[in-house]
CSV table of C-alpha atoms in Angstrom, one decimal:
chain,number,residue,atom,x,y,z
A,1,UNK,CA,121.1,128.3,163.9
A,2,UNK,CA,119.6,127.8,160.9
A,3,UNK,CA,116.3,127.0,162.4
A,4,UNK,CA,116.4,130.2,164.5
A,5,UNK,CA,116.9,132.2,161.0
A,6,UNK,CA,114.0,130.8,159.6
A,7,UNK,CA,112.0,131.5,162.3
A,8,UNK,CA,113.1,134.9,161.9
A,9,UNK,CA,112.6,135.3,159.0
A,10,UNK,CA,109.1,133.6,158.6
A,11,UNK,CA,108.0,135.8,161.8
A,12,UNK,CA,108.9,139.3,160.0
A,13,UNK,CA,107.2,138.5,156.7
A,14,UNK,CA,104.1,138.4,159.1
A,15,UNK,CA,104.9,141.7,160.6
A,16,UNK,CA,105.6,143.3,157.2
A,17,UNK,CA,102.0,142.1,156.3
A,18,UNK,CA,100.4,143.0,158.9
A,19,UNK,CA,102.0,146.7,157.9
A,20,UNK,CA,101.0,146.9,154.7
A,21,UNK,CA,98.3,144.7,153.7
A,22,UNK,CA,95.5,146.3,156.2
A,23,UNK,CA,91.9,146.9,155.3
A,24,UNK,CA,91.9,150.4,152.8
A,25,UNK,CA,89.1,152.7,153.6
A,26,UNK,CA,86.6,153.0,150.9
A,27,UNK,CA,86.1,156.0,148.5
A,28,UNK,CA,83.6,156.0,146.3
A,29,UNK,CA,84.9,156.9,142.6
A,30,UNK,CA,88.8,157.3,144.3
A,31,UNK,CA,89.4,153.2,145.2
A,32,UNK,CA,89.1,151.1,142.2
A,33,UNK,CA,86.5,148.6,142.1
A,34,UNK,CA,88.3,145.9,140.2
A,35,UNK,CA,86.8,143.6,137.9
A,36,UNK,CA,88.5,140.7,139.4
A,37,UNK,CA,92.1,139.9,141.2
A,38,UNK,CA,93.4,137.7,143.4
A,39,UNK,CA,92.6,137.6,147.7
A,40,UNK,CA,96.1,137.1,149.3
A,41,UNK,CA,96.7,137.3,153.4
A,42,UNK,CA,99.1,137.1,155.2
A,43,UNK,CA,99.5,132.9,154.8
A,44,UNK,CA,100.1,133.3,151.1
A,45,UNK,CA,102.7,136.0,151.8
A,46,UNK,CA,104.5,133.5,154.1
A,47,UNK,CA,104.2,130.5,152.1
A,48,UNK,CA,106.0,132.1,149.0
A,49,UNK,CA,108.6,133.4,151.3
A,50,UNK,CA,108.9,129.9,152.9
A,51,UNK,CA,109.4,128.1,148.8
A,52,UNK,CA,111.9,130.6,148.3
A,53,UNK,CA,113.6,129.7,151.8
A,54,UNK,CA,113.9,126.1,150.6
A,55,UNK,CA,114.7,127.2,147.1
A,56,UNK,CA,112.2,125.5,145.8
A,57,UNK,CA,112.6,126.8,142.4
A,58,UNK,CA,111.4,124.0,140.2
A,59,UNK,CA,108.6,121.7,139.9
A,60,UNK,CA,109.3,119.0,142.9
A,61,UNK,CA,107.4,118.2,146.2
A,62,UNK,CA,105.3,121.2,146.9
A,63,UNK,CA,103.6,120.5,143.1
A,64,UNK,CA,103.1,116.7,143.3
A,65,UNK,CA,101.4,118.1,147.0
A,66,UNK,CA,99.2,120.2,145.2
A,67,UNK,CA,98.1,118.3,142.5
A,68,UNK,CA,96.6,115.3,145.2
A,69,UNK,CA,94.7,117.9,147.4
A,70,UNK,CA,93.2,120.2,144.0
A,71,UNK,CA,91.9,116.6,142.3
A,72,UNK,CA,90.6,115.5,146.0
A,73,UNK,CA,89.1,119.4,146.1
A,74,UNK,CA,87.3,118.8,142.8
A,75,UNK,CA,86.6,114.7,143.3
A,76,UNK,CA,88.7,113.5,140.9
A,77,UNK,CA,91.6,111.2,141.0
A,78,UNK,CA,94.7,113.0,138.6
A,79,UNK,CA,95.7,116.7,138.6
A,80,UNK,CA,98.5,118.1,136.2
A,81,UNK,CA,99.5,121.6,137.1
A,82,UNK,CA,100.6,123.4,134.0
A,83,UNK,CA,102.5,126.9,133.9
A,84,UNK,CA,99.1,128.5,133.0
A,85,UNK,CA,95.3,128.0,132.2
A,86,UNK,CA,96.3,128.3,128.1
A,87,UNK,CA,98.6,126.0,128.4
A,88,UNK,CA,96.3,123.3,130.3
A,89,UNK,CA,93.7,123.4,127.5
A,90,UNK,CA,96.2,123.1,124.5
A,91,UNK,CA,98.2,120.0,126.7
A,92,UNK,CA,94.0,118.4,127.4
A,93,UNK,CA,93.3,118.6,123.4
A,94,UNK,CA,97.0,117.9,122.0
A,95,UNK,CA,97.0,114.6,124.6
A,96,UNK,CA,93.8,113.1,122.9
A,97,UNK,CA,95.8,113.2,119.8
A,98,UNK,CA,98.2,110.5,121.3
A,99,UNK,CA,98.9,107.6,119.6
A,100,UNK,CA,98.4,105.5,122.9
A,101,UNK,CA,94.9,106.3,121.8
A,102,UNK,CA,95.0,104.2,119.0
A,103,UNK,CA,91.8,104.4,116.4
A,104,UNK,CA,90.4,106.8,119.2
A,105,UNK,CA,92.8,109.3,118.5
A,106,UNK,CA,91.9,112.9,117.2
A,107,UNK,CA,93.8,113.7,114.1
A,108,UNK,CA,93.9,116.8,112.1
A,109,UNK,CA,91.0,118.1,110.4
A,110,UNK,CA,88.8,116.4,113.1
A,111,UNK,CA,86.2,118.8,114.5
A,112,UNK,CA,86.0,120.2,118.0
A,113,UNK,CA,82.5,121.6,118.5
A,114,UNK,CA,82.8,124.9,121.1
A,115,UNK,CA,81.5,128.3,121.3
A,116,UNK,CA,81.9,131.5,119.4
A,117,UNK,CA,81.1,133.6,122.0
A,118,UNK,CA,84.4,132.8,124.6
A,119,UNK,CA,87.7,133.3,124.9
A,120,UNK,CA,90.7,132.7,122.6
A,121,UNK,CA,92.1,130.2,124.7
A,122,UNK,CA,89.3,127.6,124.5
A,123,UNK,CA,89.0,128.0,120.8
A,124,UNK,CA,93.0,128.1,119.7
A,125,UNK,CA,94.4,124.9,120.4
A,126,UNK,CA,91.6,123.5,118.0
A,127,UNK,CA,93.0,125.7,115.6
A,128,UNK,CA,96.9,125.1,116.9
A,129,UNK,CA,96.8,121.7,116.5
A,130,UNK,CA,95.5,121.4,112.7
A,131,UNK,CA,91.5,120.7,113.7
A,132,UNK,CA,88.7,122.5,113.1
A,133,UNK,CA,86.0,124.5,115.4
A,134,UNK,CA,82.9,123.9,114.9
A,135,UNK,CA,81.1,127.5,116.5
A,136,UNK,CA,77.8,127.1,117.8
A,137,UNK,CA,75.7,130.1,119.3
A,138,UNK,CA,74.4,130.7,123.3
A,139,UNK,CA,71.7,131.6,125.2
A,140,UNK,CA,71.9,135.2,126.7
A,141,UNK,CA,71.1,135.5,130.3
A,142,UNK,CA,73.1,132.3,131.0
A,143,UNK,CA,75.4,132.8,128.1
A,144,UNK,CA,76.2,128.9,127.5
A,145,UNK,CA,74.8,127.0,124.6
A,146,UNK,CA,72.4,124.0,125.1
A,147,UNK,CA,72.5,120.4,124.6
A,148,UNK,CA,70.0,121.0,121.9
A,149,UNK,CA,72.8,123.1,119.7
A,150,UNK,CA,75.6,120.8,120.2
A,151,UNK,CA,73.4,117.9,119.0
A,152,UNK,CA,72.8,119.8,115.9
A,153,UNK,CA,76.5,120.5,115.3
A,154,UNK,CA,77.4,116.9,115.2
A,155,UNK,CA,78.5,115.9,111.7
A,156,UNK,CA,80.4,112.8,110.4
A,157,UNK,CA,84.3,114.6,110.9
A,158,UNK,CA,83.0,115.8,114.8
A,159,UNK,CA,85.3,114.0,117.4
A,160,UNK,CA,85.4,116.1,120.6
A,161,UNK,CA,83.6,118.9,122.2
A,162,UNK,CA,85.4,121.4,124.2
A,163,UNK,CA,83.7,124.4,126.3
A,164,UNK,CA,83.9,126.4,129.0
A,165,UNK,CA,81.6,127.5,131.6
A,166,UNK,CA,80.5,130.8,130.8
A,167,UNK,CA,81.5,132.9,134.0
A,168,UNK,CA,81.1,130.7,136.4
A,169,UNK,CA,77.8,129.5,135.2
A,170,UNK,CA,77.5,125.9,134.4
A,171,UNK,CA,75.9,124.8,130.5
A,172,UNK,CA,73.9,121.5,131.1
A,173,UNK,CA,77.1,119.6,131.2
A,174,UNK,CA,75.0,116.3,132.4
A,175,UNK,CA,73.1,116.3,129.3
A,176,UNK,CA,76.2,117.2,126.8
A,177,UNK,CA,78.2,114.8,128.6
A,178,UNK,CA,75.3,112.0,127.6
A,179,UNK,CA,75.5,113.5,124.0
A,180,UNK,CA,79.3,112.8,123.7
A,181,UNK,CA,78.8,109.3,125.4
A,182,UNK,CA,76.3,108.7,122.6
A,183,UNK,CA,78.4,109.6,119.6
A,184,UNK,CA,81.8,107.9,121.2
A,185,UNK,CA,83.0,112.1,121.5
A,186,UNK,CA,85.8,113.7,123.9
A,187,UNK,CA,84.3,115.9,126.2
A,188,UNK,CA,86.8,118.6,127.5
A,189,UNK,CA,85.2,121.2,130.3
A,190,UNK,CA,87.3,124.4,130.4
A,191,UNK,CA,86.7,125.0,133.8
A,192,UNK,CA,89.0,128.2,133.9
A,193,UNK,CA,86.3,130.2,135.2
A,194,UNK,CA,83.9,128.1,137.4
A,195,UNK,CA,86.2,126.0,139.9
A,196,UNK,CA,83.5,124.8,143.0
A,197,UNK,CA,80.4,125.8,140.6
A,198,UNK,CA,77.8,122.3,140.7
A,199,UNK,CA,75.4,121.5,138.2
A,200,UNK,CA,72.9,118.7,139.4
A,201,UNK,CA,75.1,118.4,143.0
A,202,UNK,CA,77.9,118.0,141.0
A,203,UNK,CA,81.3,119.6,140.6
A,204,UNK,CA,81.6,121.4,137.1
A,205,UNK,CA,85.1,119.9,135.7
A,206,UNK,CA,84.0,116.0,136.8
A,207,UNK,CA,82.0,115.7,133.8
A,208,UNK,CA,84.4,115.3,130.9
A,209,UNK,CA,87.3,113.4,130.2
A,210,UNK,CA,89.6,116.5,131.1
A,211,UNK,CA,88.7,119.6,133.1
A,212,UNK,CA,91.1,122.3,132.8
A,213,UNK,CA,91.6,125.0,135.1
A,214,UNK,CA,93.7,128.8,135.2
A,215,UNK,CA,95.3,130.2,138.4
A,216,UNK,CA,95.8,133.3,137.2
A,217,UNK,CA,94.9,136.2,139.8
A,218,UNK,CA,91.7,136.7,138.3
A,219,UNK,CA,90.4,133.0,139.0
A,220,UNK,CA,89.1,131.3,142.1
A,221,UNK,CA,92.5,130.3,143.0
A,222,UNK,CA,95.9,131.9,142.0
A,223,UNK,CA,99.2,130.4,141.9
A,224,UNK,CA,100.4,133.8,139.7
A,225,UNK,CA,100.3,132.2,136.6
A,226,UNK,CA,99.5,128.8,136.7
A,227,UNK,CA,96.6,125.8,135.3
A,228,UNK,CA,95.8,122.4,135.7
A,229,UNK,CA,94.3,119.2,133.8
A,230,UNK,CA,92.2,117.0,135.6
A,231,UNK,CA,91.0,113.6,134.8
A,232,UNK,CA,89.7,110.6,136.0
A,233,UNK,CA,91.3,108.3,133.6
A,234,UNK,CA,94.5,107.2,134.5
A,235,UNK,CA,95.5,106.5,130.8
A,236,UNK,CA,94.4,109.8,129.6
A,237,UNK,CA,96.7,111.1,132.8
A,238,UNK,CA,99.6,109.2,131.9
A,239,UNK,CA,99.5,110.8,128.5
A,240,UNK,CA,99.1,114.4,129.6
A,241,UNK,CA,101.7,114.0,132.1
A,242,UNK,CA,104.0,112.8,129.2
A,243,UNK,CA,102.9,115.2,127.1
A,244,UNK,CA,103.8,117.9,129.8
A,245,UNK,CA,107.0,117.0,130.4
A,246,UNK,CA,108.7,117.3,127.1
A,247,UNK,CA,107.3,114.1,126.0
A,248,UNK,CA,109.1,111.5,127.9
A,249,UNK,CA,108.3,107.7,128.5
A,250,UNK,CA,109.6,108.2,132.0
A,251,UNK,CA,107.9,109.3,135.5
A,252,UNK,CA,110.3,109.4,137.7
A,253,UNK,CA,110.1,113.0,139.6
A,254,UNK,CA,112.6,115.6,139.3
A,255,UNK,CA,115.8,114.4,140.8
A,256,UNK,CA,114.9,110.7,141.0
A,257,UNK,CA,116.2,107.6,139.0
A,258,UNK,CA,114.6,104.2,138.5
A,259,UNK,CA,111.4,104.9,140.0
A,260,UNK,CA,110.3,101.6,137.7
A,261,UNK,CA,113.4,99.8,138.5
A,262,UNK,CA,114.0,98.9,134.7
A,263,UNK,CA,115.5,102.5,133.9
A,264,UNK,CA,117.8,100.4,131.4
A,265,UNK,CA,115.7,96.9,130.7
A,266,UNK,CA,113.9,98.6,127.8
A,267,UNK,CA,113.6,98.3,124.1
A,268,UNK,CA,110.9,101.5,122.6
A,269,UNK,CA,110.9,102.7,119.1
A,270,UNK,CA,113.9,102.0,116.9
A,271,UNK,CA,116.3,102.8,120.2
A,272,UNK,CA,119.1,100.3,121.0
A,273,UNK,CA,118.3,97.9,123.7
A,274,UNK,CA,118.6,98.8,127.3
A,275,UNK,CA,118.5,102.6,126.4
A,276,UNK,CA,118.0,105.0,129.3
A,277,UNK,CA,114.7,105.2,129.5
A,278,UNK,CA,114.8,108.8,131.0
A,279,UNK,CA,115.5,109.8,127.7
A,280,UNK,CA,113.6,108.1,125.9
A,281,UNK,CA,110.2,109.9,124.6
A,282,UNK,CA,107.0,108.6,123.0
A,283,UNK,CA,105.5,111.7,122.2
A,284,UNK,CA,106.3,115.2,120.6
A,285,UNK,CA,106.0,116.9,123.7
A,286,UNK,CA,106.2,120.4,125.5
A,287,UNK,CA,107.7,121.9,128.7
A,288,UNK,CA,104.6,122.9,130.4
A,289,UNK,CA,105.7,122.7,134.1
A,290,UNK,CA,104.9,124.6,136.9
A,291,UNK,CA,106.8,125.5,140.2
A,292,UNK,CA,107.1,125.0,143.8
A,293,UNK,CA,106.8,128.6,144.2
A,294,UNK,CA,103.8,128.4,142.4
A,295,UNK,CA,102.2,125.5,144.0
A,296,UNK,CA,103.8,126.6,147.5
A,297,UNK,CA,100.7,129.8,147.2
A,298,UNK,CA,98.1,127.3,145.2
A,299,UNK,CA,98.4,125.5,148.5
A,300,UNK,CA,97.7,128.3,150.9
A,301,UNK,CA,94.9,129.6,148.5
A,302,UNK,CA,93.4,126.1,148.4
A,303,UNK,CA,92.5,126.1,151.8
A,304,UNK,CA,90.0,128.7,151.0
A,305,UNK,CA,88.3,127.8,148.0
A,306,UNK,CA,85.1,127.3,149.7
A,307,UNK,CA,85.2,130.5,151.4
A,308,UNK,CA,86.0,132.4,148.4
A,309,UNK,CA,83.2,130.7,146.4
A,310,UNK,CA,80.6,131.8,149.3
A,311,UNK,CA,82.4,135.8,148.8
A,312,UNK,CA,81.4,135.7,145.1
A,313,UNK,CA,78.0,134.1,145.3
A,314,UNK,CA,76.9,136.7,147.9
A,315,UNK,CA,78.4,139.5,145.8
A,316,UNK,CA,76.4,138.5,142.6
A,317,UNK,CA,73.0,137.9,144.4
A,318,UNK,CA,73.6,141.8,146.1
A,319,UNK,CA,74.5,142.9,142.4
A,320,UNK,CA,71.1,141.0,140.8
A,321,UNK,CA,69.0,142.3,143.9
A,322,UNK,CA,70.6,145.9,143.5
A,323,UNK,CA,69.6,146.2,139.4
A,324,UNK,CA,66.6,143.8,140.0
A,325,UNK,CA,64.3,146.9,138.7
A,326,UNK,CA,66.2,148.8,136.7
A,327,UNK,CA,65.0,148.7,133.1
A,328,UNK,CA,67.0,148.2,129.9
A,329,UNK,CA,68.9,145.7,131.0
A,330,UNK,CA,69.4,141.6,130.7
A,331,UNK,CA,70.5,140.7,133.9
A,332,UNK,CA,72.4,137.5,134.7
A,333,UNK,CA,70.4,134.2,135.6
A,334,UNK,CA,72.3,130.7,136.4
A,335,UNK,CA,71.6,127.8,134.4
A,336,UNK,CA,68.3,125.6,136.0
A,337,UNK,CA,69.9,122.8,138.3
A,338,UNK,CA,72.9,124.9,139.0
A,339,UNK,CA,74.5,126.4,142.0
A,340,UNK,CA,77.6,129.1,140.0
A,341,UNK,CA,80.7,130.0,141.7
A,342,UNK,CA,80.6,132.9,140.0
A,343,UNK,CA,83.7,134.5,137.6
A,344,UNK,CA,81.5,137.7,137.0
A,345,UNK,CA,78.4,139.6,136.6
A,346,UNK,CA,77.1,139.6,132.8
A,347,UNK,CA,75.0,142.8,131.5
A,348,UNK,CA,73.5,143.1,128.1
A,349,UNK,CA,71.7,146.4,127.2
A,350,UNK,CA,68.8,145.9,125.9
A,351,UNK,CA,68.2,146.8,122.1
A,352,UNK,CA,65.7,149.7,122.8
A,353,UNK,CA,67.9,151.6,125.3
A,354,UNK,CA,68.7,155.1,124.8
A,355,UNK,CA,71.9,154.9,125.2
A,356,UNK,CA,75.1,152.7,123.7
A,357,UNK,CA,77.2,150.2,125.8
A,358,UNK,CA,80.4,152.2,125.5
A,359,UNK,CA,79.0,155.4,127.3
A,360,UNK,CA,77.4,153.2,130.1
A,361,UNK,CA,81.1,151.8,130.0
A,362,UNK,CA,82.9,155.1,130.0
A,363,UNK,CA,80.6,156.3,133.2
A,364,UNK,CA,81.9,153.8,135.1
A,365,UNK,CA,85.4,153.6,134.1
A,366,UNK,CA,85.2,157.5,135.0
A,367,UNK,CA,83.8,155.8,138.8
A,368,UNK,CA,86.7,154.0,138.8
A,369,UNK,CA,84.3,150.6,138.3
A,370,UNK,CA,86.3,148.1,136.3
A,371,UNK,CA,84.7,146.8,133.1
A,372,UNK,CA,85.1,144.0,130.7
A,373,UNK,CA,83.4,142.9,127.7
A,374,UNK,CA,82.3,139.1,127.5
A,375,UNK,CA,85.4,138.2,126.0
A,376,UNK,CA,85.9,137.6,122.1
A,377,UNK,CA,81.9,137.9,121.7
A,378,UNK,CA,81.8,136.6,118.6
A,379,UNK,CA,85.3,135.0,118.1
A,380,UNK,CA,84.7,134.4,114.5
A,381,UNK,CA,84.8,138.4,113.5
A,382,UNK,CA,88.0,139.2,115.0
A,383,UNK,CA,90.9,139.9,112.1
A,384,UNK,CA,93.2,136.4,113.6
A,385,UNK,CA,90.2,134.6,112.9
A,386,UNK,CA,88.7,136.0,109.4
A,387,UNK,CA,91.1,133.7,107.6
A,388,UNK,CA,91.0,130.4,109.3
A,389,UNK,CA,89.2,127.3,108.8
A,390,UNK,CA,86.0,126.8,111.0
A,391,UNK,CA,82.3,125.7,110.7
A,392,UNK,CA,79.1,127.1,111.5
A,393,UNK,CA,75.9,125.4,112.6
A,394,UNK,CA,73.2,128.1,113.2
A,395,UNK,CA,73.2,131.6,113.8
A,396,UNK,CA,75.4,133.0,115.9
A,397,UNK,CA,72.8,136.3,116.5
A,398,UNK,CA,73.6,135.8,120.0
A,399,UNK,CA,76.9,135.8,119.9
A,400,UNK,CA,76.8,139.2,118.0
A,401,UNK,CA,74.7,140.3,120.5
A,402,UNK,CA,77.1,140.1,123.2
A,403,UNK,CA,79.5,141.5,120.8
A,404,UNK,CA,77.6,144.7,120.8
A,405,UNK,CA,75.9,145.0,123.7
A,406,UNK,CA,77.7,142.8,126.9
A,407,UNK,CA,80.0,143.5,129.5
A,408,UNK,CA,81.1,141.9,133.2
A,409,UNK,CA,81.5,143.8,136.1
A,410,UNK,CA,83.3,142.2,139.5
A,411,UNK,CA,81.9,139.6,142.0
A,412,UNK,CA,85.5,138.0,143.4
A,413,UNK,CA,85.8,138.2,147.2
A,414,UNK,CA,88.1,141.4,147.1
A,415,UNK,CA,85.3,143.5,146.6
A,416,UNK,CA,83.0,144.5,149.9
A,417,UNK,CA,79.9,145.2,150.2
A,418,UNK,CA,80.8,148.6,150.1
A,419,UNK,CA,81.5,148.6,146.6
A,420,UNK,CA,79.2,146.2,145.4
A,421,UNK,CA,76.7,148.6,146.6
A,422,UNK,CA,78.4,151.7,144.7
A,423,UNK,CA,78.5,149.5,141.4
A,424,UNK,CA,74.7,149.1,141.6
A,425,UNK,CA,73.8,152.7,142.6
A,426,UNK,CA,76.4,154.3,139.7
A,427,UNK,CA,74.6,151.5,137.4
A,428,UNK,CA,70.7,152.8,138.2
A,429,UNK,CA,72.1,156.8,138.1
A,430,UNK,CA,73.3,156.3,134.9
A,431,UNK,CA,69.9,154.3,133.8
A,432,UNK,CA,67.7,157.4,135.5
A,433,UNK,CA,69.6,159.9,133.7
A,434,UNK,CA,69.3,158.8,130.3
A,435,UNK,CA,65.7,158.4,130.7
């Protein structure tokens, strides 16, 4: 019976996983210490198998599943999975620019205030959908920018802020949130990088009026590729989801019909009376779906959010106590009121070191120790960027700092204690050598 087969089936996926998936004996400079990737056992393994047993191929049960237990997980009442973390902050930005928004709407040449010093995909769909950034610098140690900057950036054309959580670490997202209440702003928290990080006892991503997240295997999570919008405003949800989904006026899920029981009793737009209203859209829209497969894993990995979270704030505290003395560098510190799920561990060399970042770098690629810089650093001198439109309020001597002198090393839970250990000792060698 079919039944049996499955059964089978399911029961020899577990055995091949048990075969090749067990614990790897460490070598010091042999093993790769990664800079991040995703923890998968044997339950992930199973549940993918399991979606492809059902065929599950498209976005269907398995997604609408996921998307009620991730917005319960973060305490908030509508999740959107998206085919990627990009993709979840240019569907949060484009859906504010609905016209269901009415005089609220952003329009192009609006400003977005955000930081210079993060990644591409915070900063593009500002760019993408005809606005303009306004760049503000950050603090180093905690590498966010203060409520005190984005006050200052505030001008007459300023309609929404949008800025992620620098590694993990949350910016004072209590007090920015107040600031954008003040001057009737969009707050949207790119919360790519810090999914279970509080500030004040409270989830990072439950601030704003989206949170976008990335399940891509270097995140808290992973789904392979993979994002989400979150919200607590069922308007705002409605739009994303119609944005999502090519644009339609419809809801119905995948395969169903006249969910609303009027699938032919309306009149939108210039359309004929009792037009289908599956195909009827009120938005220029994308395809931005997920899958089952997809959310078939996010749902296995979900289950150990917490226990991942707990893995990477133990592996940045034994990082911060293992370089606590070691001189010439800015070490890492989480933003007062905090409690960081942390993405990664943040180094600057300090500007009186005897030595430059890329030969620390290249003695512990040669380890095998993964690196990364911080990023864009300073988004605004890379050659995609030279040529577009964007504003600057202060310096950004910061952000040129970390341009020049930062890099990440690993904290996800892959990495033992082992190789925590060997990151710090190859770290304070190198230091000691050079004097």
């Amino acid at each position: 019976m079919a039944s049996d087969t499955r059964a089978l089936i399911l029961e020899s996926v577990r055995k091949y996983d048990r075969e090749v998936a067990g614990r790897q004996e460490f070598i010091p400079g042999v093993t790769p210490v990664q800079p991040s990737g995703a923890t998968l056992v044997e339950e992930d393994r199973v549940a993918l198998v399991e979606a492809a047993l059902d065929m599950r191929i498209a976005a269907g049960v398995a997604s609408r599943k996921f998307e009620r237990k991730f917005a319960r997980a973060l305490g908030l009442r509508k999740a959107h999975m998206t085919n990627s973390g990009s993709s979840a902050n240019l569907l949060a930005l484009s859906s504010l620019m609905s016209p269901q928004l009415g005089d609220r709407r952003l329009r192009p040449g609006d400003e977005v205030i955000t930081v210079a010093a993060g990644f591409p995909t915070t900063i593009n769909p500002i760019l993408q959908t005809g606005m303009t950034p306004v760049f503000v610098d950050v603090e180093l140690g905690t590498y966010n920018t203060t409520p005190e900057r984005v006050r200052e950036a505030i001008g007459p054309r300023t309609r929404a802020i949008m800025i992620a959580h620098a590694l993990g670490n949350p910016y004072e997202v209590e007090e920015i949130a107040q600031l954008a209440d003040e001057h009737d702003l969009f707050l949207i928290e790119d919360n790519c990088d810090a999914v279970g990080s509080t500030y004040k006892n409270k989830l990072t991503g439950s601030f704003g009026d989206f949170a976008t997240v990335s399940f891509y295997p270097a995140h808290h999570i992973t789904t392979g590729e993979g994002g989400c919008v979150l919200t607590d405003n069922l308007v705002l949800a409605r739009i994303v989801e119609s944005m999502r989904d090519w644009g339609r006026d419809c809801w119905c899920e995948p395969g169903e019909d006249d969910t609303c029981h009027k699938r032919f009793a309306y009149q939108l737009g210039d359309l004929p009376p009792r037009y289908d209203h599956k195909y009827t859209f009120s938005h220029v829209g994308y395809n931005l779906k997920a899958t089952d497969l997809q959310a078939a894993l996010g749902l296995s990995q979900l289950s150990r959010l917490d226990e991942f979270g707990a893995a990477r704030r133990r592996n940045w505290q034994r990082l911060r106590d293992g370089l606590e003395s070691v001189p010439g560098l800015v070490l890492p510190v989480a933003t007062p009121g905090s409690d960081p799920s942390w993405f990664g561990f943040a180094i600057t060399i300090a500007p009186d070191a005897p030595y430059e970042r890329y030969e620390l770098l290249r003695f512990l690629e040669d380890r095998k120790i993964g690196t990364r810089l911080l990023f864009a650093g300073n988004i605004t001198r890379h050659p995609g960027y030279l040529d577009q439109k964007f504003r600057v309020v202060g310096d950004l001597s910061n952000s040129d700092i970390i341009t020049e002198r930062t890099f990440w090393i690993g904290v996800y839970p892959g990495l033992t204690t082992e190789m925590i250990d060997y990151v710090a000792a190859s770290i304070r060698e190198f230091v000691a050598a050079r004097g």
